[in-house]
Coordinates of C-alpha atoms in Angstrom, one line a residue:
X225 CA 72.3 98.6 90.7
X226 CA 74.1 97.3 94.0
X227 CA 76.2 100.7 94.4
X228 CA 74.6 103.5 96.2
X229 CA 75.1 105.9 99.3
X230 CA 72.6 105.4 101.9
X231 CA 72.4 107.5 105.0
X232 CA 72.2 104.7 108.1
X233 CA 70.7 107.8 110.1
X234 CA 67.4 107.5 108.0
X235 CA 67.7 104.6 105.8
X236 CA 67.4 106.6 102.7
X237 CA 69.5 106.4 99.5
X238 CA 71.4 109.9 99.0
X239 CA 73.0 108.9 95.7
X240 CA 73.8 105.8 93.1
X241 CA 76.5 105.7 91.0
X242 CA 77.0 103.2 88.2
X243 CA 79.0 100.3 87.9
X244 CA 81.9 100.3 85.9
X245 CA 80.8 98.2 82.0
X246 CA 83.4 95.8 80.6
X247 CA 85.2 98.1 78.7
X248 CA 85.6 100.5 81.0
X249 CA 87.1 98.4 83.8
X250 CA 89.5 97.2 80.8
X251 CA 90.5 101.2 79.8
X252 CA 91.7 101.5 83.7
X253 CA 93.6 98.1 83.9
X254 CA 95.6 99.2 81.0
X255 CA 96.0 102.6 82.5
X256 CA 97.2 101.2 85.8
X257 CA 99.9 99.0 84.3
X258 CA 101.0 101.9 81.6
X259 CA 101.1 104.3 85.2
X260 CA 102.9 101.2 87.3
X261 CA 105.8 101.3 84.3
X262 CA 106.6 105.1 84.7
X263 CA 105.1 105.3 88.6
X264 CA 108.4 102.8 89.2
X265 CA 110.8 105.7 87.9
X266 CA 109.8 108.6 90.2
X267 CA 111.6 109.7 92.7
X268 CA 111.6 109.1 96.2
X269 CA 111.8 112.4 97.1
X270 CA 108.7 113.0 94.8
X271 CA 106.7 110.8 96.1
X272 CA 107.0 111.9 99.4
X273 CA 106.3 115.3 98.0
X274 CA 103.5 114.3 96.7
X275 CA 101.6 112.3 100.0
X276 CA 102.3 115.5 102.1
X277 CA 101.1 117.3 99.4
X278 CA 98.0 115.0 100.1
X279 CA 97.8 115.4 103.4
X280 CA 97.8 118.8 103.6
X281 CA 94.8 118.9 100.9
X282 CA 93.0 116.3 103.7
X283 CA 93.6 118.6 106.1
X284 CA 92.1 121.4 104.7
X285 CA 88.9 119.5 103.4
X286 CA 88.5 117.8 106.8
X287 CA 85.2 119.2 108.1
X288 CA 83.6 118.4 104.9
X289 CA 85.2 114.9 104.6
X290 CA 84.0 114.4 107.7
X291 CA 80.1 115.0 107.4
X292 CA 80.3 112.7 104.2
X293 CA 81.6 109.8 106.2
X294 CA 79.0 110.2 108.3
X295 CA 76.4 110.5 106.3
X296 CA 77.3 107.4 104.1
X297 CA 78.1 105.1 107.6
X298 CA 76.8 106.6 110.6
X299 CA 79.6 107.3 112.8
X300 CA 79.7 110.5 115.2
X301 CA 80.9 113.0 113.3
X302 CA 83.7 112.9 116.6
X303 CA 84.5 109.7 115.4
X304 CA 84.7 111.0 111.8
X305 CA 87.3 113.7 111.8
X306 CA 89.4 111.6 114.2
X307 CA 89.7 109.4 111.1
X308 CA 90.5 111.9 109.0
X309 CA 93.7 112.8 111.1
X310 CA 94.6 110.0 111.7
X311 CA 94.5 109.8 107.6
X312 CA 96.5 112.9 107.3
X313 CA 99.3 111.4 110.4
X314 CA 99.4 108.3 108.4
X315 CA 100.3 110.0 105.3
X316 CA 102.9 112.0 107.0
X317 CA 104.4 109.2 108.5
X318 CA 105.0 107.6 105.3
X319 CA 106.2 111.0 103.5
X320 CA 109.0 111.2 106.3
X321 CA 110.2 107.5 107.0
X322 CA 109.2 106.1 103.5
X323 CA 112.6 107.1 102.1
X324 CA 114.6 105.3 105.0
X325 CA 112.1 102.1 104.5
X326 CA 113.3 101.8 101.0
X327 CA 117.1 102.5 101.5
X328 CA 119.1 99.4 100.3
X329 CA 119.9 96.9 103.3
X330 CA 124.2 96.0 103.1
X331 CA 124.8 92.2 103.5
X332 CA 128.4 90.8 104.5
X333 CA 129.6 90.4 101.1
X334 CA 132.7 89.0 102.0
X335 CA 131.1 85.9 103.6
X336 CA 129.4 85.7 100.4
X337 CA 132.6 85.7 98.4
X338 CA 131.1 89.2 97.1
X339 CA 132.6 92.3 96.5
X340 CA 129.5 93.6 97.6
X341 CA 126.2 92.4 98.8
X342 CA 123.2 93.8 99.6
X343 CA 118.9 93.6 99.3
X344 CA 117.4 96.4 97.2
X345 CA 113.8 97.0 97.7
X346 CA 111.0 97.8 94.7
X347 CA 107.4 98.0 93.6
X348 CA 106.0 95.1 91.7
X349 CA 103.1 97.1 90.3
X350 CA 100.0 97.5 90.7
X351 CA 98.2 96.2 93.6
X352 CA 94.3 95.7 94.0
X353 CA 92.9 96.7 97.4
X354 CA 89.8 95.3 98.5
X355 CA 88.3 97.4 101.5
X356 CA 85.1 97.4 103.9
X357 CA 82.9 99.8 105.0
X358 CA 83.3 100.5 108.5
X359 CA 86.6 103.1 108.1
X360 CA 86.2 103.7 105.0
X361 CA 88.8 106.0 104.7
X362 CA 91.2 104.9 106.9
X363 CA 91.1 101.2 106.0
X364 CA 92.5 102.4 102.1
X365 CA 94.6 105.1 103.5
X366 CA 96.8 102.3 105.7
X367 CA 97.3 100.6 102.1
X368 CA 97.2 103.6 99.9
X369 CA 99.9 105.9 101.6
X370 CA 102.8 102.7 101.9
X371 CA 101.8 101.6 98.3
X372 CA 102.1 104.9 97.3
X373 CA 105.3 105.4 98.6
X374 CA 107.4 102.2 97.6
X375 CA 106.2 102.5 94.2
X376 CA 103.4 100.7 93.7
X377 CA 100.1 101.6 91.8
X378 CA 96.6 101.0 93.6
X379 CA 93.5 100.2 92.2
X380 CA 90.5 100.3 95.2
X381 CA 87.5 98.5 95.1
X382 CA 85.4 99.6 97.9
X383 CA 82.9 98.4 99.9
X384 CA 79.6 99.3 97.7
X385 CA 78.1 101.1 100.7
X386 CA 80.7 103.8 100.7
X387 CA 80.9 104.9 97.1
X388 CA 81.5 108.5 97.7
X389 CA 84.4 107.7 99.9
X390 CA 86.2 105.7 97.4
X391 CA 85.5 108.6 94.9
X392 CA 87.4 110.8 97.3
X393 CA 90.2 108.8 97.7
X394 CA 91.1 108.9 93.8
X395 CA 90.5 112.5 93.6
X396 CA 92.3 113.1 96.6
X397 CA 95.3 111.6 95.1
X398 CA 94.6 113.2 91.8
X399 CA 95.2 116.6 93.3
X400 CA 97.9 116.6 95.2
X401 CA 99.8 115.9 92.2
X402 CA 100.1 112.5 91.6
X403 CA 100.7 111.3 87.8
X404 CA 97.3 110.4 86.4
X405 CA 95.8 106.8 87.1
X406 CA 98.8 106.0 89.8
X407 CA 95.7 105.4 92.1
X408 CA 92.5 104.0 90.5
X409 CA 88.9 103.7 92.6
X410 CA 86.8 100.7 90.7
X411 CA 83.2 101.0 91.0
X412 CA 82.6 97.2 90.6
X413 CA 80.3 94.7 92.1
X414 CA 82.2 92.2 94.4
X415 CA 81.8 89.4 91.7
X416 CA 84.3 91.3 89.5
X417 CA 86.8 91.1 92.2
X418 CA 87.9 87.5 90.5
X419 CA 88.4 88.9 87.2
X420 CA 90.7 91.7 88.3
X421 CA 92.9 89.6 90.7
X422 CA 92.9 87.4 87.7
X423 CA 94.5 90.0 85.1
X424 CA 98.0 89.9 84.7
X425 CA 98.6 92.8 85.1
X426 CA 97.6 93.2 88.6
X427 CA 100.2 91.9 90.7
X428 CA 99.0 91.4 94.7
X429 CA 95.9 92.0 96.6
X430 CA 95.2 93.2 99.8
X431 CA 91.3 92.7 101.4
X432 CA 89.6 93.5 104.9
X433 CA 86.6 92.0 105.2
X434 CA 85.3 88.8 106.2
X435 CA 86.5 85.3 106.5
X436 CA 84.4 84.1 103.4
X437 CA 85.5 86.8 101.2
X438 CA 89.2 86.0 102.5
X439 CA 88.5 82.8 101.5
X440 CA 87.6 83.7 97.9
X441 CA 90.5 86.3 97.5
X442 CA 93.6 83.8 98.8
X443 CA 92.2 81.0 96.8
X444 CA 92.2 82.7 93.5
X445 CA 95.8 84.4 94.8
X446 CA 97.0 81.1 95.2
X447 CA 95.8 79.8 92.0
X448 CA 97.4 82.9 90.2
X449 CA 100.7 82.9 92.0
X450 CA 100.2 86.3 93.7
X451 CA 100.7 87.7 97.0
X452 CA 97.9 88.5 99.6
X453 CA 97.6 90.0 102.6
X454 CA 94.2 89.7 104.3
X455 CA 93.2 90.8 107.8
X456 CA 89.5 89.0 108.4
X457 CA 88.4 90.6 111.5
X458 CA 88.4 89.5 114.9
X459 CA 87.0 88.7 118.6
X460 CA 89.0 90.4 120.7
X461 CA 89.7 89.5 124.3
X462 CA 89.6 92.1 127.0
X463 CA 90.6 90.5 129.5
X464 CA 90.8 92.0 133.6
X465 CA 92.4 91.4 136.6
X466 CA 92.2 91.4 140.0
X467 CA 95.1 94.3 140.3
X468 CA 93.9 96.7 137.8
X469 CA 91.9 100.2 138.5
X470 CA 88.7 99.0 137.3
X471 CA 87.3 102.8 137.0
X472 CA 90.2 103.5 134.5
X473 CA 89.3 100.0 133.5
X474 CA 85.7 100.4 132.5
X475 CA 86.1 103.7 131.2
X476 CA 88.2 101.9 128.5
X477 CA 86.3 99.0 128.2
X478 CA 83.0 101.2 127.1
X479 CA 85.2 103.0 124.6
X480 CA 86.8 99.6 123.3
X481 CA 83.1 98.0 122.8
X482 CA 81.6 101.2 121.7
X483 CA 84.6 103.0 119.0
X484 CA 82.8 103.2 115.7
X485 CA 79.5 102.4 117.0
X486 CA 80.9 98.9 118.2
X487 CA 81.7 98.1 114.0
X488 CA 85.7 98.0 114.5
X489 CA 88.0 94.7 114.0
X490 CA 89.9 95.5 116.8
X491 CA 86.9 96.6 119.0
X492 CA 87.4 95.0 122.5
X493 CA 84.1 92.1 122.1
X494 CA 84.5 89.3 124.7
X495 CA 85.4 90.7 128.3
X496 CA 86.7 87.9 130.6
X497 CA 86.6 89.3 133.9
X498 CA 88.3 87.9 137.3
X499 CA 85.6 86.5 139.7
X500 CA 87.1 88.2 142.7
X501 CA 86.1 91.9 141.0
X502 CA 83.7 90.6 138.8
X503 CA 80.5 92.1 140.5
X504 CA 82.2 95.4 140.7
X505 CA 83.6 95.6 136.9
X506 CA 79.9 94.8 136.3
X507 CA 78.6 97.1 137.8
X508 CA 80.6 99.5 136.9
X509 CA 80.6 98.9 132.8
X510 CA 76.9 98.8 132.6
X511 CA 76.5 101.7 134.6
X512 CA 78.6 103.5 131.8
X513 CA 77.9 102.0 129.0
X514 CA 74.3 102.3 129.5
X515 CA 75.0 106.2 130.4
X516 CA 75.9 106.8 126.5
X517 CA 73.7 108.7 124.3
X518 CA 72.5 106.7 121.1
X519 CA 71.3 109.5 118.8
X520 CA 72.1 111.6 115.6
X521 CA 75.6 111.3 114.3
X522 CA 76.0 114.5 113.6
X523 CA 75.2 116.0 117.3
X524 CA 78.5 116.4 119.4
X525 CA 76.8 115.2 122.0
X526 CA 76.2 111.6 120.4
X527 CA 78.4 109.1 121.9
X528 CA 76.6 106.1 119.4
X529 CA 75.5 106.6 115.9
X530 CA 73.4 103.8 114.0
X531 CA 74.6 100.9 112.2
X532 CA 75.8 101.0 109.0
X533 CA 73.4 98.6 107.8
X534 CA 70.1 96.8 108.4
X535 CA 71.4 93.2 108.0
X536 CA 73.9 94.4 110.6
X537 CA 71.5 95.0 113.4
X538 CA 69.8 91.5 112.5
X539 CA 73.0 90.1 112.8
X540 CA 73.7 91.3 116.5
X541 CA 70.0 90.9 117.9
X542 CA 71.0 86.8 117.4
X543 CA 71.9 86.3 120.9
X544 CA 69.1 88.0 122.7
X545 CA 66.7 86.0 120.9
X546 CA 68.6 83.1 122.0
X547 CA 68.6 83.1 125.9
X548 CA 71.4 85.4 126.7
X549 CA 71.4 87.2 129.7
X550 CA 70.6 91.0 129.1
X551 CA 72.4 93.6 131.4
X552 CA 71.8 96.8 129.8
X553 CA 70.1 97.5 126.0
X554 CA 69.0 94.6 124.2
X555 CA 66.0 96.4 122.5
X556 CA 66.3 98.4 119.0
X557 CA 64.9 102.4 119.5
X558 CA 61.6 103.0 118.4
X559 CA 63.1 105.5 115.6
X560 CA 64.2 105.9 111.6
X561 CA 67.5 104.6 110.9
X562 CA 69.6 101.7 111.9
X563 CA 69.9 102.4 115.5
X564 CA 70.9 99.4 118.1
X565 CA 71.9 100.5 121.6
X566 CA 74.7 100.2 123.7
X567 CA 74.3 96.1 125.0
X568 CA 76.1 93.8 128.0
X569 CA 75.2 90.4 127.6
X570 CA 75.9 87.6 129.9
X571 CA 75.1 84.1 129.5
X572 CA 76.6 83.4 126.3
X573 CA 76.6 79.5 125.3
X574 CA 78.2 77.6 122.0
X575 CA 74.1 77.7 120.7
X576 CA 74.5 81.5 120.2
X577 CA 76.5 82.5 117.2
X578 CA 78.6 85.5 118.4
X579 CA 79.8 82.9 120.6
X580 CA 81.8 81.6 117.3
X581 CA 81.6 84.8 115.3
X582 CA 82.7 88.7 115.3
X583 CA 80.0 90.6 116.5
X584 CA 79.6 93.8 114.4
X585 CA 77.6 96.4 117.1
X586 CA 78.2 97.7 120.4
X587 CA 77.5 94.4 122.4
X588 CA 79.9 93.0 125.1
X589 CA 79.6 89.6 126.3
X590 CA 80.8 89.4 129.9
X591 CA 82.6 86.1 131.1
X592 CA 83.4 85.3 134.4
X593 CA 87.0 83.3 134.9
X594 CA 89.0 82.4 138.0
X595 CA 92.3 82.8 137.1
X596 CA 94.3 84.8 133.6
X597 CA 95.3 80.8 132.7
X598 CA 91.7 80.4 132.6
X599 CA 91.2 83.5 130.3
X600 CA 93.8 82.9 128.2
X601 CA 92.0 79.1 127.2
X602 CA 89.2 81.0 126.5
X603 CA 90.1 83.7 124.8
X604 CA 92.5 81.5 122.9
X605 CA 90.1 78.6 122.0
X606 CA 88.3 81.4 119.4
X607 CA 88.6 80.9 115.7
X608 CA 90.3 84.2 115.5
X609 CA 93.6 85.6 116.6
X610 CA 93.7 89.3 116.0
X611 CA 93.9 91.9 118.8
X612 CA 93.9 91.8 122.3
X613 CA 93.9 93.3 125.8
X614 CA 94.8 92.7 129.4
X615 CA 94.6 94.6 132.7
X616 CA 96.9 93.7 135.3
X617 CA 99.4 95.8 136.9
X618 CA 101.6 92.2 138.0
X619 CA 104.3 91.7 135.8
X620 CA 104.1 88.1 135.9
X621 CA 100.6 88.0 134.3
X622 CA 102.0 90.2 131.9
X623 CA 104.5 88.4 130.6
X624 CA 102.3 85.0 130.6
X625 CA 99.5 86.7 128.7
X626 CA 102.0 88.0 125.8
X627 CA 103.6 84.6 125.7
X628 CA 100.4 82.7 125.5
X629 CA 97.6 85.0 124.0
X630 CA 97.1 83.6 120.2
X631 CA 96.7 87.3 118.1
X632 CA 98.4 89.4 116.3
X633 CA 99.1 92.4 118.3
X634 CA 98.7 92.3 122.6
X635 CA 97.6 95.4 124.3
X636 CA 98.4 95.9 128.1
X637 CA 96.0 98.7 130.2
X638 CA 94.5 99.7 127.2
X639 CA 92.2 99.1 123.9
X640 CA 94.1 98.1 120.7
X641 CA 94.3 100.9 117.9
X642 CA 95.7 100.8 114.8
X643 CA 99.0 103.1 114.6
X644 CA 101.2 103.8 111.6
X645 CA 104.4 103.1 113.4
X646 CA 103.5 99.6 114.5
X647 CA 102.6 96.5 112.7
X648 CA 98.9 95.4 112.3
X649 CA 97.7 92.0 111.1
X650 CA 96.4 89.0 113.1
X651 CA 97.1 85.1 113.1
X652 CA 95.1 82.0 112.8
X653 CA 91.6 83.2 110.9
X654 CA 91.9 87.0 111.7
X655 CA 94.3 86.3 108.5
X656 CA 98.3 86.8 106.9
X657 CA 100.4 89.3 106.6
X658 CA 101.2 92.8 108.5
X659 CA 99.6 96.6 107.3
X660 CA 101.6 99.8 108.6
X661 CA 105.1 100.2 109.6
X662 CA 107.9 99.4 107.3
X663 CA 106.7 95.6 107.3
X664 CA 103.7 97.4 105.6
X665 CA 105.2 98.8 103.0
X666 CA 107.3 95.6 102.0
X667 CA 104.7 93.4 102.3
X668 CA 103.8 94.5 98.5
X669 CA 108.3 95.2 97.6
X670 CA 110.6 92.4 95.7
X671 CA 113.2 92.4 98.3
X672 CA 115.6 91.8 95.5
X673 CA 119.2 90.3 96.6
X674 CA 121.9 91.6 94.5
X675 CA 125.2 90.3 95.1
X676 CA 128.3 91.7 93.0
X677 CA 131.4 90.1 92.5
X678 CA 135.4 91.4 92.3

């Protein structure tokens, strides 16, 4: 049985849940595509009913929805209930500007020898969303509350770590009114994952997770004819300049490194720091970052929870063991659970495999350049491409670093975060495709032409 909660805190199994049999997993693909036929019909105005309907309802159970977020990944419970809002504003956002998002788009019909032309947007179904561990709410509300909205049904299969969190989701949905099976939660191994994106009656995918499983999801789309959109993490440049505040810039590089307990996408992970204020960012970031208290997730007072795994401690220790250079942390706690501390690292080399890879755990590595053109080769000659950063108060560095910087989304004096009102999605191996916003909310719409003559 590869589906259970485990508390990260203490390393013990809270609860284990079953995996959906054959049969059962058939009963709810035929229920999603019997909802996605009537789902289609509703109202516009009901749906958006209904997702405030389910914000409010998130609202009200936040505290408790919270604690079980901690308990079943090991984020501060801080963290945690700034999740859940941002869950409820994301729902909001799409209850209010959902209807204008799927208003029909006029074309010059004349030019088109048209009475009338013009693009009408609709759901194609039901869409299968294939989500990881580390926001385990958030990462299915940014599908859920867009999918929701245009039309679409959603079947989640969540990561198998955060069972009771996918649970939620469906109930969630259930009870604020939404018609029965509209939004499905699959307790299924990731090997089943095929076998659904296979079924015809499943219609697009969307995944977060890593490159291999990416891999796996876009090769059977692309077999099957479906659309995907896949975000597959990142290494995230946080780059600094000479002309920045570097105490306003530290203070966000330790949050960028550390959100989440350092297990974010978009978490700020290679720092490439100008050598004329390179001893002084330094000094500064490890002074901070080695302040932070490592401890329960549930005291207010922790600033770092444990990881949410064991294999993912393993997986950041790689580098120490390796040569690199160790500035603050670099030891795991004598202590239960899957603690790792706060970590600079200097000395990185092409031997080391978070040199190549995303580093899941609150580790920095610190690079020393002489100039942003510098930075930008580096930061640039990474696999992926999703988020990044730059400090500089000079304009001209500005505009070089968002014409040149290969990622998805730029961020200037300060850490990217995932909003509903802006596009999120990456290029080159960080994946295809935008979340959030109305390109969002397309992404999984037939942007139907319909042209109509004299």
């Amino acid at each position: 049985m590869a589906i259970a909660s485990t508390n990260p805190t203490t390393g013990e199994v809270v609860e284990r849940f079953e995996e959906l049999t054959a049969d059962q997993l058939e009963d709810r693909l035929a229920r999603a595509a019997a909802a996605a036929e009537s789902y289609r019909l509703t109202s516009v105005e009901d749906r958006a009913g209904w997702l405030r309907a389910a914000a409010d309802l998130l609202e009200s159970e936040a505290d408790d929805v919270a604690g079980m977020i901690v308990t079943e990944m090991g984020k501060t419970l801080r963290a945690a209930r700034q999740e859940v809002a941002k869950c409820v504003a994301g729902l909001r956002y799409y209850a209010k500007h959902g209807p204008e998002f799927l208003r029909d788009v006029e074309g010059d019909g004349e030019s088109v020898g048209a009475r009338r032309a013009y693009v009408t947007y609709q759901p194609i179904g039901a869409v299968l969303a294939v989500m990881p561990w580390n926001l385990p709410l958030w990462q299915a509300m940014r599908f859920a509350a867009p999918a929701l909205m245009a039309g679409n049904v959603g079947l989640l299969k969540h990561a198998s770590n955060v069972p009771r969190c996918a649970l939620y989701m469906e109930r969630l949905f259930r009870e604020a009114g939404f018609p029965e099976d509209v939004f499905q939660t699959l307790l299924i191994p990731s090997g089943t994952v095929e076998r659904v994106l296979r079924d015809p009656r499943v219609a697009a995918a969307t995944l977060t997770g890593s490159e291999p499983a990416g891999r796996s999801v876009a090769s059977v789309a692309g077999e099957e004819i479906k659309k995907v959109v896949l975000e597959l993490g990142g290494s995230d440049p946080f780059i600094v300049m000479p002309s920045t505040d570097l105490d306003r810039a530290t203070d966000v590089a330790v949050v960028a490194r550390t959100l989440n307990n350092g297990q974010s996408c978009i978490n700020g992970k290679r720092f490439f720091v100008h050598e004329d204020i390179a001893d002084a960012f330094i000094e500064k970031f490890v002074a901070k970052m080695g302040a932070l208290v490592v401890g329960d997730p549930m005291d207010e007072a922790t600033d770092v929870g444990p990881l949410a795994t064991e294999s993912g401690r393993r997986d950041v220790e790689d580098a120490v063991g390796k040569g690199a250079t160790v500035l603050v942390g670099g030891e795991r706690p004598d202590r239960p659970g899957w603690y790792y501390p706060p970590t600079v690292l200097t000395g990185i080399t092409p031997e080391m495999r978070m040199y190549h890879e995303e580093v899941f755990g609150p580790v920095a590595q610190v690079f020393v350049v002489s100039s942003l053109e510098e930075a930008l080769r580096e930061a640039n000659g990474h696999p992926y491409g999703l988020g990044s950063n730059l400090w500089s108060e000079d304009e001209a560095e500005r505009a070089l670093f968002v014409r040149d910087v290969q990622s998805g989304m730029a961020f200037i004096n300060g850490h990217t975060t995932s909003y509903p009102e802006i596009p999120f999605g990456g290029v080159k191996r960080s994946g295809n495709g935008r979340e959030l916003s109305d390109l969002g909310m397309r992404e999984f719409m037939n942007a139907k032409t319909v042209w109509v003559g004299g």
